[in-house]
Amino acid sequence: MEKIGRFGEFGGQYVPETVMNAVTELQEAYDRYKNDPAFLAELHDLYHNYAFRPSLLYYADKMTKDLGGAKIYIKREDLNHTGSHKINNALGQVLLAKKMGKKRVIAETGAGQHGVATATICAYFNMECEVYMGREDMERQALNVYRMNLLGAKVTGVDSGTATLKDAINEAMRDWATNIETTFYCIGSVMGPHPYPTMVRDFQKIIGEEAKQQILAAEGKLPDCVVACVGGGSNAMGVFYDFIPDKGVRLVGAEAAGRGIDTPEHAATLSKGDLGIFHGMKSVFLQNEEGQIAPVYSISAGLDYPGIGPEHAFLHASGRADYVAITDEEAVQAFEYLSKVEGIIPAIESAHAVAAARKIAPTMRPDQIMIINLSGRGDKDVQQIARYRGVNING
Amino acid sequence: MANRIDAKFEELKKAGKKALVTYILAGDAGYETTEEAVLAMEQSGVDIIEIGVPFSDPIAEGKVIQEASLRSLRDNHTTLAGVFEMVARLRKKTDMPLLLMLYANTIFRTGTDFFFDKCAELGIDGVIVPDLPFEEHDEFREAAARNNVHNISLVTPTSHGRIGKIAAEASGFLYCVSSVGVTGMRDSFSTDFDAFFDEVKASAKVPYCVGFGIRDGETARKMAAYCDGVIVGSAIVNKVAEFGTKAVPEIAALCKELRAGLDAAH
């Protein structure tokens, strides 16, 4: 039988039979709309007039001078409406859900950014929205929970397992299996069963397409290196994708090393994981010898996931992209660094990319160019970083 | 050697009886409880037993089996290796058909060939993999077939146009899920059973059994009218949740009730 939705050996459709028809229905709908000029025109109108695209490609002059290596540009996905790249995908999927006649949208969220983006578009389109969020993440990201409620979404806490992102996905999948005829599952990253990894990448690839045009306009040549943080991997796939055929462009993903990849407390999937089958896909997962999925840890709720999208697993296996692991401490230092040096407070997820850039840029020549994808803004993280630094800001 | 599942359905067909298939989660309240429960179920009229292997993230399960998985992993540190040892002990005491119900990653990570070779060695007659749909059956097809282990296919009320192709390729028996959603006991069923089973009947080449939501003799009797047998899981697991290591007599009583319900069906 022909294998669909594969990136090399990675990908596939490993889901319960109950949701298989919905997956197929989604696949057919996406195949129908992905090249439909009217759909794409509507999506791009929303990108432009609602999400505030194109996002800036900002030349980070002070960071460039301070690091003394490559010329650094920052792709400002943090300036999008709702404060992260997640809006790109949520717009695409909820628009597709509307075309498919679905009335109810569910989503999972880790840091809350995908939940907020989905809740926002559902408010815009007047659709029912329920967001599953691990109980632990609800505490870490209380502000985003309140934002989702403001937007009219129901946030359902998940207490099972580690009460973080993977458990929120489990619960969203169970909801989907139960309410399959009415409900559209808006997955937040380039993961899950086909067509999600491809579809979410397609909705996010605008990041790289814009960045390429912008850097060519500014510098007249392609960048030498593109850096992005990776949890499931949607912002990284978004910025990488258009550069994949350009072999001279080094692609670097920054994973969460938590308290260190030699401790049990990290989420560095490609650094320490093994091939497995979970959440609808064959990919790389942090797991034990018997295939039990590992409890993972990162200071960043958005990177706190034991797997990675199958296309990243493929880019990693084929050597097209490199993946590095960044600890909590390095990420927090980068969070503080970008705030002080450039006056930009990054999301703690994106700070992992900034930390990787701080290591790589000084090893590059001044005539070389690096683009950092700044996937989100850091307002949501300020309280947690203060706590990490032992500062009490609650009065 | 003939697969025990096939032999059992032959035997039941000759006797004009419906199959009673039950599920128990391995290591919930300890391996000994599972072992005793399996033997007690056989004595209480159960024909085929599915032994669930606990998984950290059982996405197809409702609350009852989710919690049982957690208890088994957390309190008793159940492993696949431990389940294999338990099956080896059981095989000295029973020749009834035994299946493992487990997630795809447990097989894949253990090593697909190793896993199915081990099934053949221990006398495990089939597997049910809830996150392996028809489209991905190739993953284990060769290793399972080589070892004469049935990889049981599932159909659901949402399978619609897929029922024909799934049923036509099914081996052992076809697992018909009674309603949408996850495993668990239900107060009512929303499925149009006549239409669903008409479609199943038209293409099934193997016996078909219905599961999800059957909890007592009465629901077993009603559902048996549509098919060759019923599958009961959460109601059994619930007894372990409630009675722990003292659950075996409760499980036996439930199985006797289910058996009586089935035997009353026509």
PDB file of N, CA and C in Angstrom, chain A residues 256-313:
ATOM      1  N   ALA A 256      14.964  22.375  24.007  1.00  0.00           N
ATOM      2  CA  ALA A 256      15.038  22.722  25.428  1.00  0.00           C
ATOM      3  C   ALA A 256      15.829  21.676  26.208  1.00  0.00           C
ATOM      4  N   ALA A 257      16.966  22.089  26.750  1.00  0.00           N
ATOM      5  CA  ALA A 257      17.784  21.172  27.557  1.00  0.00           C
ATOM      6  C   ALA A 257      17.421  21.241  29.037  1.00  0.00           C
ATOM      7  N   GLY A 258      16.434  22.074  29.396  1.00  0.00           N
ATOM      8  CA  GLY A 258      15.981  22.143  30.787  1.00  0.00           C
ATOM      9  C   GLY A 258      17.117  22.327  31.758  1.00  0.00           C
ATOM     10  N   ARG A 259      17.241  21.397  32.713  1.00  0.00           N
ATOM     11  CA  ARG A 259      18.324  21.467  33.707  1.00  0.00           C
ATOM     12  C   ARG A 259      19.577  20.762  33.207  1.00  0.00           C
ATOM     13  N   GLY A 260      19.607  20.418  31.913  1.00  0.00           N
ATOM     14  CA  GLY A 260      20.790  19.782  31.322  1.00  0.00           C
ATOM     15  C   GLY A 260      20.439  18.438  30.711  1.00  0.00           C
ATOM     16  N   ILE A 261      21.022  18.137  29.535  1.00  0.00           N
ATOM     17  CA  ILE A 261      20.648  16.881  28.864  1.00  0.00           C
ATOM     18  C   ILE A 261      21.255  15.660  29.547  1.00  0.00           C
ATOM     19  N   ASP A 262      22.145  15.870  30.520  1.00  0.00           N
ATOM     20  CA  ASP A 262      22.645  14.738  31.278  1.00  0.00           C
ATOM     21  C   ASP A 262      21.855  14.515  32.565  1.00  0.00           C
ATOM     22  N   THR A 263      20.817  15.333  32.759  1.00  0.00           N
ATOM     23  CA  THR A 263      19.892  15.107  33.871  1.00  0.00           C
ATOM     24  C   THR A 263      18.618  14.514  33.263  1.00  0.00           C
ATOM     25  N   PRO A 264      17.704  13.987  34.117  1.00  0.00           N
ATOM     26  CA  PRO A 264      16.431  13.500  33.540  1.00  0.00           C
ATOM     27  C   PRO A 264      15.484  14.641  33.198  1.00  0.00           C
ATOM     28  N   GLU A 265      15.837  15.869  33.561  1.00  0.00           N
ATOM     29  CA  GLU A 265      14.898  16.979  33.419  1.00  0.00           C
ATOM     30  C   GLU A 265      15.223  17.855  32.217  1.00  0.00           C
ATOM     31  N   HIS A 266      14.785  17.383  31.048  1.00  0.00           N
ATOM     32  CA  HIS A 266      14.967  18.164  29.830  1.00  0.00           C
ATOM     33  C   HIS A 266      13.888  17.773  28.832  1.00  0.00           C
ATOM     34  N   ALA A 267      13.865  18.453  27.684  1.00  0.00           N
ATOM     35  CA  ALA A 267      12.913  18.112  26.613  1.00  0.00           C
ATOM     36  C   ALA A 267      13.656  18.127  25.279  1.00  0.00           C
ATOM     37  N   ALA A 268      14.919  17.669  25.300  1.00  0.00           N
ATOM     38  CA  ALA A 268      15.773  17.722  24.115  1.00  0.00           C
ATOM     39  C   ALA A 268      15.597  16.442  23.293  1.00  0.00           C
ATOM     40  N   THR A 269      14.526  16.400  22.529  1.00  0.00           N
ATOM     41  CA  THR A 269      14.098  15.181  21.843  1.00  0.00           C
ATOM     42  C   THR A 269      15.144  14.648  20.866  1.00  0.00           C
ATOM     43  N   LEU A 270      15.637  15.512  19.978  1.00  0.00           N
ATOM     44  CA  LEU A 270      16.570  15.001  18.966  1.00  0.00           C
ATOM     45  C   LEU A 270      17.939  14.703  19.558  1.00  0.00           C
ATOM     46  N   SER A 271      18.300  15.395  20.633  1.00  0.00           N
ATOM     47  CA  SER A 271      19.586  15.122  21.278  1.00  0.00           C
ATOM     48  C   SER A 271      19.576  13.771  21.991  1.00  0.00           C
ATOM     49  N   LYS A 272      18.443  13.428  22.609  1.00  0.00           N
ATOM     50  CA  LYS A 272      18.434  12.273  23.505  1.00  0.00           C
ATOM     51  C   LYS A 272      17.343  11.238  23.210  1.00  0.00           C
ATOM     52  N   GLY A 273      16.510  11.489  22.209  1.00  0.00           N
ATOM     53  CA  GLY A 273      15.355  10.624  21.987  1.00  0.00           C
ATOM     54  C   GLY A 273      15.624   9.445  21.072  1.00  0.00           C
ATOM     55  N   ASP A 274      14.605   8.603  20.913  1.00  0.00           N
ATOM     56  CA  ASP A 274      14.686   7.431  20.045  1.00  0.00           C
ATOM     57  C   ASP A 274      13.448   7.368  19.161  1.00  0.00           C
ATOM     58  N   LEU A 275      13.589   6.655  18.055  1.00  0.00           N
ATOM     59  CA  LEU A 275      12.494   6.484  17.119  1.00  0.00           C
ATOM     60  C   LEU A 275      11.318   5.799  17.818  1.00  0.00           C
ATOM     61  N   GLY A 276      10.118   6.305  17.552  1.00  0.00           N
ATOM     62  CA  GLY A 276       8.941   5.715  18.176  1.00  0.00           C
ATOM     63  C   GLY A 276       7.677   6.085  17.424  1.00  0.00           C
ATOM     64  N   ILE A 277       6.539   5.640  17.972  1.00  0.00           N
ATOM     65  CA  ILE A 277       5.235   5.919  17.370  1.00  0.00           C
ATOM     66  C   ILE A 277       4.339   6.477  18.465  1.00  0.00           C
ATOM     67  N   PHE A 278       3.896   7.709  18.302  1.00  0.00           N
ATOM     68  CA  PHE A 278       3.096   8.342  19.351  1.00  0.00           C
ATOM     69  C   PHE A 278       2.407   9.566  18.766  1.00  0.00           C
ATOM     70  N   HIS A 279       1.260   9.903  19.336  1.00  0.00           N
ATOM     71  CA  HIS A 279       0.511  11.085  18.886  1.00  0.00           C
ATOM     72  C   HIS A 279       0.342  11.105  17.369  1.00  0.00           C
ATOM     73  N   GLY A 280       0.060   9.942  16.815  1.00  0.00           N
ATOM     74  CA  GLY A 280      -0.294   9.875  15.402  1.00  0.00           C
ATOM     75  C   GLY A 280       0.857   9.796  14.426  1.00  0.00           C
ATOM     76  N   MET A 281       2.081   9.811  14.922  1.00  0.00           N
ATOM     77  CA  MET A 281       3.218   9.885  13.982  1.00  0.00           C
ATOM     78  C   MET A 281       4.368   8.975  14.405  1.00  0.00           C
ATOM     79  N   LYS A 282       5.129   8.566  13.384  1.00  0.00           N
ATOM     80  CA  LYS A 282       6.414   7.930  13.670  1.00  0.00           C
ATOM     81  C   LYS A 282       7.435   9.048  13.658  1.00  0.00           C
ATOM     82  N   SER A 283       8.111   9.230  14.762  1.00  0.00           N
ATOM     83  CA  SER A 283       9.093  10.311  14.866  1.00  0.00           C
ATOM     84  C   SER A 283      10.051   9.969  16.008  1.00  0.00           C
ATOM     85  N   VAL A 284      10.732  10.957  16.498  1.00  0.00           N
ATOM     86  CA  VAL A 284      11.660  10.741  17.605  1.00  0.00           C
ATOM     87  C   VAL A 284      10.987  11.204  18.896  1.00  0.00           C
ATOM     88  N   PHE A 285      11.098  10.371  19.941  1.00  0.00           N
ATOM     89  CA  PHE A 285      10.457  10.687  21.217  1.00  0.00           C
ATOM     90  C   PHE A 285      11.403  10.391  22.371  1.00  0.00           C
ATOM     91  N   LEU A 286      11.238  11.128  23.433  1.00  0.00           N
ATOM     92  CA  LEU A 286      11.921  10.797  24.683  1.00  0.00           C
ATOM     93  C   LEU A 286      11.087   9.714  25.357  1.00  0.00           C
ATOM     94  N   GLN A 287      11.699   8.574  25.612  1.00  0.00           N
ATOM     95  CA  GLN A 287      10.962   7.403  26.092  1.00  0.00           C
ATOM     96  C   GLN A 287      11.930   6.435  26.762  1.00  0.00           C
ATOM     97  N   ASN A 288      11.366   5.479  27.509  1.00  0.00           N
ATOM     98  CA  ASN A 288      12.255   4.480  28.116  1.00  0.00           C
ATOM     99  C   ASN A 288      12.388   3.267  27.188  1.00  0.00           C
ATOM    100  N   GLU A 289      13.099   2.232  27.629  1.00  0.00           N
ATOM    101  CA  GLU A 289      13.392   1.072  26.765  1.00  0.00           C
ATOM    102  C   GLU A 289      12.126   0.342  26.360  1.00  0.00           C
ATOM    103  N   GLU A 290      11.070   0.472  27.171  1.00  0.00           N
ATOM    104  CA  GLU A 290       9.830  -0.241  26.851  1.00  0.00           C
ATOM    105  C   GLU A 290       8.831   0.652  26.112  1.00  0.00           C
ATOM    106  N   GLY A 291       9.276   1.855  25.735  1.00  0.00           N
ATOM    107  CA  GLY A 291       8.397   2.706  24.943  1.00  0.00           C
ATOM    108  C   GLY A 291       7.424   3.553  25.745  1.00  0.00           C
ATOM    109  N   GLN A 292       7.604   3.597  27.071  1.00  0.00           N
ATOM    110  CA  GLN A 292       6.771   4.532  27.851  1.00  0.00           C
ATOM    111  C   GLN A 292       7.319   5.932  27.609  1.00  0.00           C
ATOM    112  N   ILE A 293       6.412   6.862  27.309  1.00  0.00           N
ATOM    113  CA  ILE A 293       6.820   8.220  26.997  1.00  0.00           C
ATOM    114  C   ILE A 293       7.337   8.894  28.271  1.00  0.00           C
ATOM    115  N   ALA A 294       8.475   9.559  28.159  1.00  0.00           N
ATOM    116  CA  ALA A 294       9.132  10.117  29.343  1.00  0.00           C
ATOM    117  C   ALA A 294       8.442  11.399  29.803  1.00  0.00           C
ATOM    118  N   PRO A 295       8.412  11.610  31.112  1.00  0.00           N
ATOM    119  CA  PRO A 295       7.999  12.922  31.592  1.00  0.00           C
ATOM    120  C   PRO A 295       9.124  13.897  31.259  1.00  0.00           C
ATOM    121  N   VAL A 296       8.822  15.004  30.625  1.00  0.00           N
ATOM    122  CA  VAL A 296       9.881  15.920  30.218  1.00  0.00           C
ATOM    123  C   VAL A 296       9.775  17.220  30.995  1.00  0.00           C
ATOM    124  N   TYR A 297      10.811  18.013  30.895  1.00  0.00           N
ATOM    125  CA  TYR A 297      10.825  19.273  31.643  1.00  0.00           C
ATOM    126  C   TYR A 297      11.531  20.361  30.844  1.00  0.00           C
ATOM    127  N   SER A 298      10.956  21.551  30.872  1.00  0.00           N
ATOM    128  CA  SER A 298      11.642  22.762  30.424  1.00  0.00           C
ATOM    129  C   SER A 298      11.017  23.931  31.163  1.00  0.00           C
ATOM    130  N   ILE A 299      11.777  24.974  31.358  1.00  0.00           N
ATOM    131  CA  ILE A 299      11.222  26.198  31.938  1.00  0.00           C
ATOM    132  C   ILE A 299      10.149  26.755  31.008  1.00  0.00           C
ATOM    133  N   SER A 300      10.264  26.398  29.735  1.00  0.00           N
ATOM    134  CA  SER A 300       9.345  26.899  28.729  1.00  0.00           C
ATOM    135  C   SER A 300       8.217  25.904  28.495  1.00  0.00           C
ATOM    136  N   ALA A 301       6.990  26.318  28.816  1.00  0.00           N
ATOM    137  CA  ALA A 301       5.837  25.427  28.645  1.00  0.00           C
ATOM    138  C   ALA A 301       5.633  25.069  27.176  1.00  0.00           C
ATOM    139  N   GLY A 302       6.075  25.952  26.268  1.00  0.00           N
ATOM    140  CA  GLY A 302       5.872  25.707  24.843  1.00  0.00           C
ATOM    141  C   GLY A 302       6.851  24.715  24.247  1.00  0.00           C
ATOM    142  N   LEU A 303       7.950  24.450  24.931  1.00  0.00           N
ATOM    143  CA  LEU A 303       8.933  23.483  24.415  1.00  0.00           C
ATOM    144  C   LEU A 303       8.910  22.186  25.214  1.00  0.00           C
ATOM    145  N   ASP A 304       8.006  22.131  26.191  1.00  0.00           N
ATOM    146  CA  ASP A 304       7.938  21.039  27.149  1.00  0.00           C
ATOM    147  C   ASP A 304       7.170  19.864  26.540  1.00  0.00           C
ATOM    148  N   TYR A 305       7.725  19.257  25.515  1.00  0.00           N
ATOM    149  CA  TYR A 305       7.033  18.196  24.771  1.00  0.00           C
ATOM    150  C   TYR A 305       8.027  17.070  24.484  1.00  0.00           C
ATOM    151  N   PRO A 306       7.617  15.794  24.685  1.00  0.00           N
ATOM    152  CA  PRO A 306       8.570  14.687  24.541  1.00  0.00           C
ATOM    153  C   PRO A 306       8.804  14.220  23.110  1.00  0.00           C
ATOM    154  N   GLY A 307       8.251  14.910  22.123  1.00  0.00           N
ATOM    155  CA  GLY A 307       8.444  14.491  20.740  1.00  0.00           C
ATOM    156  C   GLY A 307       8.793  15.672  19.871  1.00  0.00           C
ATOM    157  N   ILE A 308       8.817  15.444  18.565  1.00  0.00           N
ATOM    158  CA  ILE A 308       9.118  16.499  17.610  1.00  0.00           C
ATOM    159  C   ILE A 308       8.424  16.151  16.299  1.00  0.00           C
ATOM    160  N   GLY A 309       8.070  17.174  15.539  1.00  0.00           N
ATOM    161  CA  GLY A 309       7.400  16.943  14.267  1.00  0.00           C
ATOM    162  C   GLY A 309       8.235  16.065  13.352  1.00  0.00           C
ATOM    163  N   PRO A 310       7.564  15.203  12.530  1.00  0.00           N
ATOM    164  CA  PRO A 310       8.294  14.231  11.708  1.00  0.00           C
ATOM    165  C   PRO A 310       9.206  14.866  10.659  1.00  0.00           C
ATOM    166  N   GLU A 311       8.857  16.059  10.191  1.00  0.00           N
ATOM    167  CA  GLU A 311       9.712  16.666   9.168  1.00  0.00           C
ATOM    168  C   GLU A 311      11.041  17.127   9.784  1.00  0.00           C
ATOM    169  N   HIS A 312      10.993  17.551  11.043  1.00  0.00           N
ATOM    170  CA  HIS A 312      12.253  17.866  11.741  1.00  0.00           C
ATOM    171  C   HIS A 312      13.094  16.604  11.931  1.00  0.00           C
ATOM    172  N   ALA A 313      12.419  15.512  12.322  1.00  0.00           N
ATOM    173  CA  ALA A 313      13.147  14.243  12.503  1.00  0.00           C
ATOM    174  C   ALA A 313      13.855  13.878  11.200  1.00  0.00           C
TER     175      ALA A 313
END
